[in-house]
mmCIF file of C-alpha atoms and ligand atoms in Angstrom:
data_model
loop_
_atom_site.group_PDB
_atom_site.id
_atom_site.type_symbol
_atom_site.label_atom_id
_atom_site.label_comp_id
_atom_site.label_asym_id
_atom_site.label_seq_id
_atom_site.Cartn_x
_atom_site.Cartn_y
_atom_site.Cartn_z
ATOM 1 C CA UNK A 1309 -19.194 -10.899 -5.701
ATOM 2 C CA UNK A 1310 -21.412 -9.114 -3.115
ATOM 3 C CA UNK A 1311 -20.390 -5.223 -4.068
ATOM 4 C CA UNK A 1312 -22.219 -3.697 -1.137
ATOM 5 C CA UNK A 1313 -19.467 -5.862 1.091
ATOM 6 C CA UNK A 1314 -16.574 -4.436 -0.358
ATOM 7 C CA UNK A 1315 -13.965 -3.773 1.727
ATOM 8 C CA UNK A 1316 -13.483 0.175 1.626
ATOM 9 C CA UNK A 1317 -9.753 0.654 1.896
ATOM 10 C CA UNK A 1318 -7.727 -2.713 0.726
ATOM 11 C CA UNK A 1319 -3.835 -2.159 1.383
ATOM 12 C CA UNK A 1320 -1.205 -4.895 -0.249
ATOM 13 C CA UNK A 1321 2.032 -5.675 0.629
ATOM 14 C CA UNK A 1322 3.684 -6.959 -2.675
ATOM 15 C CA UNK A 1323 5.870 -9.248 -2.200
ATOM 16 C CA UNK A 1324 7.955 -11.784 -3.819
ATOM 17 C CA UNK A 1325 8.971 -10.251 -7.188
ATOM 18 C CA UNK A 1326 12.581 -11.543 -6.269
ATOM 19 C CA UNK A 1327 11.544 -15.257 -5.548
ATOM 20 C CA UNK A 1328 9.633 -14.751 -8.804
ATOM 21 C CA UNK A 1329 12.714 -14.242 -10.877
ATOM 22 C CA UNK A 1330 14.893 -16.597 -9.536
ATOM 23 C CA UNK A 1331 12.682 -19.623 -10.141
ATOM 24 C CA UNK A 1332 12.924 -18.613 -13.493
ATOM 25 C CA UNK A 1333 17.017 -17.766 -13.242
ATOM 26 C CA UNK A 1334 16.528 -14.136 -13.975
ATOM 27 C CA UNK A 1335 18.050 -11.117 -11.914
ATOM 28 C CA UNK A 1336 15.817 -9.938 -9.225
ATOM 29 C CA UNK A 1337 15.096 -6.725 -11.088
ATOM 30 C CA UNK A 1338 13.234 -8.705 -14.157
ATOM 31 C CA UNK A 1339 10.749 -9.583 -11.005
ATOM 32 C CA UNK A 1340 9.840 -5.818 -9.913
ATOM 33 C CA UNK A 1341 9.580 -5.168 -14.172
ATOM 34 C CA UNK A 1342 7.137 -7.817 -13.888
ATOM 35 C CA UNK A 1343 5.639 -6.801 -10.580
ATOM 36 C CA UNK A 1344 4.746 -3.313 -11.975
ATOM 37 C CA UNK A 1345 2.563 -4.672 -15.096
ATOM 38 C CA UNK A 1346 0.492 -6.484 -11.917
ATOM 39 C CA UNK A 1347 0.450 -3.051 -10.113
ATOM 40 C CA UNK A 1348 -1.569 -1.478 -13.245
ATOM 41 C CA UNK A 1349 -3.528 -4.043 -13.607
ATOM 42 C CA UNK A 1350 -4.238 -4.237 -9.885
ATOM 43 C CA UNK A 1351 -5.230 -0.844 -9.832
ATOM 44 C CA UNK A 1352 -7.455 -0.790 -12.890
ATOM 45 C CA UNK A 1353 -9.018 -3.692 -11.508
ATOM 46 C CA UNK A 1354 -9.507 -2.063 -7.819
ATOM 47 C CA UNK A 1355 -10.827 0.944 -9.542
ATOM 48 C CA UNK A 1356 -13.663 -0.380 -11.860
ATOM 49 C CA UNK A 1357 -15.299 -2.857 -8.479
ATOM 50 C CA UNK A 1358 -15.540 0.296 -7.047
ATOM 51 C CA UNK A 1359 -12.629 -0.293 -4.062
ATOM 52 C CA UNK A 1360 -12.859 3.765 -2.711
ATOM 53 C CA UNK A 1361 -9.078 3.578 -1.314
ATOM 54 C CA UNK A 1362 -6.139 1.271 -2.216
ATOM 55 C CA UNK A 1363 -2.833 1.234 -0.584
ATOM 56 C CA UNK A 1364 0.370 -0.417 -2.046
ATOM 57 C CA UNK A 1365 3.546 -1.084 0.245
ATOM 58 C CA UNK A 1366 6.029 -0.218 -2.849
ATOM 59 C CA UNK A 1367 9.426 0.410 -0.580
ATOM 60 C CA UNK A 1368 9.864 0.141 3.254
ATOM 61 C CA UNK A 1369 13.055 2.150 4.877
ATOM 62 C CA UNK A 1370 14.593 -1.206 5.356
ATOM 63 C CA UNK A 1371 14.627 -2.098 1.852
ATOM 64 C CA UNK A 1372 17.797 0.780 1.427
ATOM 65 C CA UNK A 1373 19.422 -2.040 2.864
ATOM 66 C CA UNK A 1374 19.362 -3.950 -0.553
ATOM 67 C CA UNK A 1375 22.058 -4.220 -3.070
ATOM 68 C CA UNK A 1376 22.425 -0.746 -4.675
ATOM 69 C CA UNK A 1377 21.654 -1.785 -8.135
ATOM 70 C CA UNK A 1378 18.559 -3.054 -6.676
ATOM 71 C CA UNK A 1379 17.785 -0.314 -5.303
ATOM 72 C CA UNK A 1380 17.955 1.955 -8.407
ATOM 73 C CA UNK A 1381 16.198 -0.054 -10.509
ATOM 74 C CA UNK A 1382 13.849 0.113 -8.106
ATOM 75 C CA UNK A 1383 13.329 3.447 -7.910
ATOM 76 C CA UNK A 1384 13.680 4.130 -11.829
ATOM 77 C CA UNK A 1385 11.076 1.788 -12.285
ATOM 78 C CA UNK A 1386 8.340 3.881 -9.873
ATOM 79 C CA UNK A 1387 9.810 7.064 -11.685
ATOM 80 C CA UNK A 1388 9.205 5.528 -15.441
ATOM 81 C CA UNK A 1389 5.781 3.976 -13.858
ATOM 82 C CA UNK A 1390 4.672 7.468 -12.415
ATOM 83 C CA UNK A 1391 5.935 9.518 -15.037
ATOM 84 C CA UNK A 1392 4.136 7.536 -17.910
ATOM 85 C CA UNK A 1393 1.244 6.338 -16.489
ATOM 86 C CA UNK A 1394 -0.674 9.773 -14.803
ATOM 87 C CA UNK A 1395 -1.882 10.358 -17.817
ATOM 88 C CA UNK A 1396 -3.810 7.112 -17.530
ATOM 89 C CA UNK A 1397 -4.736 7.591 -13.763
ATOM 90 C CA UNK A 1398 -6.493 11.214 -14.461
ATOM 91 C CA UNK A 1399 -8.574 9.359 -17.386
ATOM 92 C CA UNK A 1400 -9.869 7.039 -14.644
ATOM 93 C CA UNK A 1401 -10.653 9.945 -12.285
ATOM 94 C CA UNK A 1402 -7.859 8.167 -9.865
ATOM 95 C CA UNK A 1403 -6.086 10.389 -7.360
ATOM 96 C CA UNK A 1404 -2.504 9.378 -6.506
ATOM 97 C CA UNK A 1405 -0.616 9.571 -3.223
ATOM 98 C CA UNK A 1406 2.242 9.095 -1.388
ATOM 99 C CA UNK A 1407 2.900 8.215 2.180
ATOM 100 C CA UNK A 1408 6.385 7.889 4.173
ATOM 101 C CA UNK A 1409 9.126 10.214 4.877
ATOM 102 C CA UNK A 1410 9.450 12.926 2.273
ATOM 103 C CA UNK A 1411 12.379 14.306 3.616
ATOM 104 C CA UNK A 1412 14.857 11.211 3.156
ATOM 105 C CA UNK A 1413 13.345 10.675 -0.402
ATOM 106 C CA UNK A 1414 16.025 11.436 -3.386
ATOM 107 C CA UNK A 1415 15.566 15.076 -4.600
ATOM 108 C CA UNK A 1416 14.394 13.480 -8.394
ATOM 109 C CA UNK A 1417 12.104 10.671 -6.851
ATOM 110 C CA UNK A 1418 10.397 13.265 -4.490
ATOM 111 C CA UNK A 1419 10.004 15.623 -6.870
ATOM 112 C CA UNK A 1420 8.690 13.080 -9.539
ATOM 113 C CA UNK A 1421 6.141 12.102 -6.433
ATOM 114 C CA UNK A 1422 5.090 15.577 -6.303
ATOM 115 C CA UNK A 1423 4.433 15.868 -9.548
ATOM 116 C CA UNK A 1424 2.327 12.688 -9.848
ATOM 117 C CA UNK A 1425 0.354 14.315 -7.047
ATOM 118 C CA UNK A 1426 -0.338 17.667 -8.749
ATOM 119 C CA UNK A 1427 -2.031 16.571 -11.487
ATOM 120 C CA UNK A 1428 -3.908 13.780 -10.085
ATOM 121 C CA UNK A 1429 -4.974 16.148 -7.089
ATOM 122 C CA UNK A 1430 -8.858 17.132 -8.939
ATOM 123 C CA UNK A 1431 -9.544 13.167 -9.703
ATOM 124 C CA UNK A 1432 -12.030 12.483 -7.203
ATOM 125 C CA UNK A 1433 -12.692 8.393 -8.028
ATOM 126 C CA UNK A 1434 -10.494 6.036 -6.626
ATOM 127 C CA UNK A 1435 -7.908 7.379 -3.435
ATOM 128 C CA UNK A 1436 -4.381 5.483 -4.503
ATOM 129 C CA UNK A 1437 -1.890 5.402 -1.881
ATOM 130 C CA UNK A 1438 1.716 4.298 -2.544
ATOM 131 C CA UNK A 1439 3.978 3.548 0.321
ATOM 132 C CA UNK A 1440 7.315 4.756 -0.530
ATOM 133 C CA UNK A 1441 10.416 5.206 2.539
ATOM 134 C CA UNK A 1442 7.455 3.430 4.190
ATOM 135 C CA UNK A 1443 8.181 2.804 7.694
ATOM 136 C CA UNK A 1444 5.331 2.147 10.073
ATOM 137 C CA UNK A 1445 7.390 2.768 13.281
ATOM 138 C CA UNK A 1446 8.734 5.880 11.613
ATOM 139 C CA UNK A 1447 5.796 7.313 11.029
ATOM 140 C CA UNK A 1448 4.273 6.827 14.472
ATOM 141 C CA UNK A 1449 7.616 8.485 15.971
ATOM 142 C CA UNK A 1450 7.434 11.376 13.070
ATOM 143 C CA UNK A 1451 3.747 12.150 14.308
ATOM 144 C CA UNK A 1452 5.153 11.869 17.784
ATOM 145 C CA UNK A 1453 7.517 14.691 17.196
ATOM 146 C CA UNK A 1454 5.581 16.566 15.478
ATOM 147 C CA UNK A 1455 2.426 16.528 18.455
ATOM 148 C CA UNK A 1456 5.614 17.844 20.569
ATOM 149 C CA UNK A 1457 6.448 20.607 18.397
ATOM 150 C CA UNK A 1458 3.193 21.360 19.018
ATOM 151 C CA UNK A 1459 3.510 21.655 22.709
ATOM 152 C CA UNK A 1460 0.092 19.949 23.102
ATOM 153 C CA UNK A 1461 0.737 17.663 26.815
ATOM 154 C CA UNK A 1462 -2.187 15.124 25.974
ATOM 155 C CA UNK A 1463 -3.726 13.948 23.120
ATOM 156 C CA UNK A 1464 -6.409 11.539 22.473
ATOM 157 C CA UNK A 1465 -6.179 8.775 19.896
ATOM 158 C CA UNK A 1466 -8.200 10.855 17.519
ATOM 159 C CA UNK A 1467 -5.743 13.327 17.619
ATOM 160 C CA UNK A 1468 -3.201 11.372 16.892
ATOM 161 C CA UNK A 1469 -4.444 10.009 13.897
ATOM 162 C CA UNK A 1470 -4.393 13.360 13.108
ATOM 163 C CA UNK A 1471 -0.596 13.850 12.934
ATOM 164 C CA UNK A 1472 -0.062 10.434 10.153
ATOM 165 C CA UNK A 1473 1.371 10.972 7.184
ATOM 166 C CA UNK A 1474 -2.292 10.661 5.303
ATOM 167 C CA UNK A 1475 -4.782 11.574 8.135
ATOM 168 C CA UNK A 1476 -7.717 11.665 6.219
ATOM 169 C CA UNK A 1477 -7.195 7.715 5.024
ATOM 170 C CA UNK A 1478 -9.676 5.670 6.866
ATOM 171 C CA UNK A 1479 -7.658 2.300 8.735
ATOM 172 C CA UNK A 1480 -7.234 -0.464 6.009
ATOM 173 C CA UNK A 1481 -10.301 -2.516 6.434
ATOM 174 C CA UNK A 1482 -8.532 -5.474 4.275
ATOM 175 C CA UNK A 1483 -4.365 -6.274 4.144
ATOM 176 C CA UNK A 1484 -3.347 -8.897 1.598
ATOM 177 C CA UNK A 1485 -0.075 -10.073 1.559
ATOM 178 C CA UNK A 1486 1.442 -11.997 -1.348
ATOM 179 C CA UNK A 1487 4.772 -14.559 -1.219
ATOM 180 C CA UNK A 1488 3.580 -16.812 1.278
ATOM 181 C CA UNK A 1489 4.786 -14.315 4.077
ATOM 182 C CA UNK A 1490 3.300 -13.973 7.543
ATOM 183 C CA UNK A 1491 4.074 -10.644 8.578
ATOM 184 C CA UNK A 1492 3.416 -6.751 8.425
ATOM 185 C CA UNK A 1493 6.813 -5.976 7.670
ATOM 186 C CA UNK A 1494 6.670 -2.384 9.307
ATOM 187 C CA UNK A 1495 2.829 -1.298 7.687
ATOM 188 C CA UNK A 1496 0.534 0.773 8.749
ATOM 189 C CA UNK A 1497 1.145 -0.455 12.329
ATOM 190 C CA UNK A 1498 -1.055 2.170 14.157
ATOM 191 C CA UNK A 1499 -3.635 1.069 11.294
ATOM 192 C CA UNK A 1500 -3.963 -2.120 11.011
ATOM 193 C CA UNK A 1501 -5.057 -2.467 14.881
ATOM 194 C CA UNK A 1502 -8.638 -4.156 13.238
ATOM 195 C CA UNK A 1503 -7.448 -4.781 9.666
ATOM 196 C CA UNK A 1504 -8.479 -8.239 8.540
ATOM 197 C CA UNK A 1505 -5.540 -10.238 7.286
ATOM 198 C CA UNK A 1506 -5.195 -12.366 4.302
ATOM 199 C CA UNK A 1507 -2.140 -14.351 3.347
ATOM 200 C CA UNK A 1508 -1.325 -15.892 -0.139
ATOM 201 C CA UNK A 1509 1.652 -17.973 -1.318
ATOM 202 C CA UNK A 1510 0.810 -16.868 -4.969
ATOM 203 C CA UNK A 1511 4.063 -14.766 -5.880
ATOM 204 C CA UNK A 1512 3.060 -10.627 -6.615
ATOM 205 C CA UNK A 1513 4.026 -11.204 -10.159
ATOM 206 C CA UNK A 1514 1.224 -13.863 -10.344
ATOM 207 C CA UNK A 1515 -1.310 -12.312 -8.415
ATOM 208 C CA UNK A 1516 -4.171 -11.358 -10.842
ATOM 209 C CA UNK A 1517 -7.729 -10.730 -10.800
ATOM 210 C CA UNK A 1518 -9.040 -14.263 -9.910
ATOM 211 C CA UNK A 1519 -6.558 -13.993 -7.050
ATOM 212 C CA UNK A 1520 -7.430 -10.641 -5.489
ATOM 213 C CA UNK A 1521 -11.513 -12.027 -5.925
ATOM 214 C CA UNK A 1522 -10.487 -15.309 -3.629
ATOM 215 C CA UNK A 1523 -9.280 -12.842 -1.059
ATOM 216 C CA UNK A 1524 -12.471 -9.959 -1.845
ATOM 217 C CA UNK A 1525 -14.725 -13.134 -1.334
ATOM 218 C CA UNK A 1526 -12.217 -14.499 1.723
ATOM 219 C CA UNK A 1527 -12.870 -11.118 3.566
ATOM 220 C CA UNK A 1528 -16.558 -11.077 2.675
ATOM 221 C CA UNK A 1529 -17.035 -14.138 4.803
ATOM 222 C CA UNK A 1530 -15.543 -13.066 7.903
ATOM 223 C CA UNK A 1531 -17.346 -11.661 11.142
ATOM 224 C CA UNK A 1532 -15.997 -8.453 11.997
ATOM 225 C CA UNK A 1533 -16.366 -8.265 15.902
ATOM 226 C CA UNK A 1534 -14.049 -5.286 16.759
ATOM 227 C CA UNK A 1535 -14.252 -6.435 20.034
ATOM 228 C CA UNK A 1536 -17.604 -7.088 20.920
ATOM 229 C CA UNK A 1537 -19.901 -9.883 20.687
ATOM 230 C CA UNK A 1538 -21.997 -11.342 17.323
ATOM 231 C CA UNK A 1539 -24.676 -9.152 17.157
ATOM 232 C CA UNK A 1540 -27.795 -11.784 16.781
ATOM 233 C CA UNK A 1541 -26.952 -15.289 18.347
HETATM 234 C C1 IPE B 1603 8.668 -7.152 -3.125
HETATM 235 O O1 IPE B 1603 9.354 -8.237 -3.648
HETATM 236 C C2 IPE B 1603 9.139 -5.831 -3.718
HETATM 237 C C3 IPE B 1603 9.872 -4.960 -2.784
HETATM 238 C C4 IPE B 1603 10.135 -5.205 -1.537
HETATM 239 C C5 IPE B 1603 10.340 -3.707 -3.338
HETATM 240 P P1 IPE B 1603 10.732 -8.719 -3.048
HETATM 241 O O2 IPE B 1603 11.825 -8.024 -3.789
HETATM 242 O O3 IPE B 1603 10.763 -8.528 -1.579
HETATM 243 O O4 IPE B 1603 10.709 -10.246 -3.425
HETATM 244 P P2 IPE B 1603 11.220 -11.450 -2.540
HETATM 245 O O5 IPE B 1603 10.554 -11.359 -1.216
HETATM 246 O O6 IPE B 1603 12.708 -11.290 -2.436
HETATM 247 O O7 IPE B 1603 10.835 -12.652 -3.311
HETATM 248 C C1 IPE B 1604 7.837 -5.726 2.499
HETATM 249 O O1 IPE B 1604 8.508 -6.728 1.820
HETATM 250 C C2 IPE B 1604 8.031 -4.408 1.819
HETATM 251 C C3 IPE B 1604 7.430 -4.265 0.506
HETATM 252 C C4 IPE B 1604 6.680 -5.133 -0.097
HETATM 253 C C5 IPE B 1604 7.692 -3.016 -0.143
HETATM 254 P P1 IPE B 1604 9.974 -7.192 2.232
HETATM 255 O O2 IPE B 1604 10.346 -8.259 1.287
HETATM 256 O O3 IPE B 1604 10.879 -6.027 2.317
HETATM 257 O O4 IPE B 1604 9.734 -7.759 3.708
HETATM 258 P P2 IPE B 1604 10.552 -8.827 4.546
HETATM 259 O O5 IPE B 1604 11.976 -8.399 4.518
HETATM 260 O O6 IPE B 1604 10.363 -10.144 3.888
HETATM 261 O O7 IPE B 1604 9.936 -8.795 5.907
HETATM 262 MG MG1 MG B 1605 10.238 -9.737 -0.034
#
């Protein structure tokens, strides 16, 4: 592994914790248990190769549209996870973070956020991002309204940026998706404009180390053009 090529902000998309359980003929909730032990590990992992920003898609708007149970054992699992695990974050000098809409968020999961935020806010190693009431459309038409409310008439791009949830997070310079999936499924749109994509079928429960080094080394050998031409020819 080259460590001066490290992408500086990877962003996942974890999916297919369902798929997960049912090839073994569990409920779908047994597959986000087991999808959360691969979050920690993901992290620690992310954390000691020295990634400076990680951001994990944890729950889109869309996915209120799930069965209810789901749902809430869903969201008790990123309360029990955040509640029990800050402890462990501050110990590895990681700073936690949340991005989507606040204001739809459950009064006990926002405030549980908030928390998580608090006492993580002095760690100044790795930047973790969780995307919860993630939308990426909704957060382009939240900064939208709010550049209104600021009677400004024009804005340039780098103004924008300036009204995302997170504007100090640089654009995701990696996106890994797991499942097999070919889509953004509403991330980070305004982001990802020069994000390098990788796509695995390995399901998120299965994704470990070995796995995110394939992709590490998979982004390592790419050309990043942004446009322009190869530099020497
Ligand atoms: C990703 O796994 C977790 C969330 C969206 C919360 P899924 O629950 O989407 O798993 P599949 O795609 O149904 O297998
Ligand atoms: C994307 O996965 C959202 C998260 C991983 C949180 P989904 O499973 O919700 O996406 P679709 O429905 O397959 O596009
Ligand atoms: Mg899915």
């Amino acid at each position: 592994m080259n460590l001066y090529k490290l992408p500086r902000h990877v962003a996942i998309i974890m999916d297919g914790n369902g798929r997960w359980a049912k090839l073994r003929g569990l409920p779908r909730v047994f597959g986000h248990r087991e999808g959360a032990k691969t979050v920690e590990k993901t992290i620690k992992f992310a954390n000691e190769i020295g990634i400076k920003h990680l951001t994990l898609y944890a729950f889109s708007t869309e996915n209120w549209n799930r069965p209810k149970e789901e749902v809430e054992a869903i969201m008790s699992l990123l309360v029990e996870y955040i509640n029990t695990k800050v402890p462990s974050l501050i110990e590895d000098n990681i700073k936690l973070r949340f991005m989507g809409r606040r204001k739809d968020l459950p009064e006990m999961i926002l405030k549980t956020v908030q928390e998580g935020e608090e006492k993580t806010k002095n760690c100044s190693g790795m930047d973790l991002v969780v995307a919860l009431n993630y939308s990426g459309r909704a957060e382009i038409v939240d900064a939208v309204n709010e550049i209104i409310k600021s009677g400004k008439k024009e804005i340039t791009e780098e103004d924008f940026k300036n009204y995302l949830y997170l504007p100090d997070l640089p654009d995701p310079d990696l996106l890994i998706r797991t499942s097999g999936e070919q889509r953004i499924s509403n991330f980070m749109l305004w982001q990802m404009a020069y994000t390098e994509f990788y796509f695995t079928p390995v399901l998120w429960p299965d994704f470990d180390e070995n796995e995110f080094l394939k992709a590490l080394y998979d982004y390592q050998n790419r050309e990043r053009r942004f446009g322009r031409v190869t530099a020497v020819e």
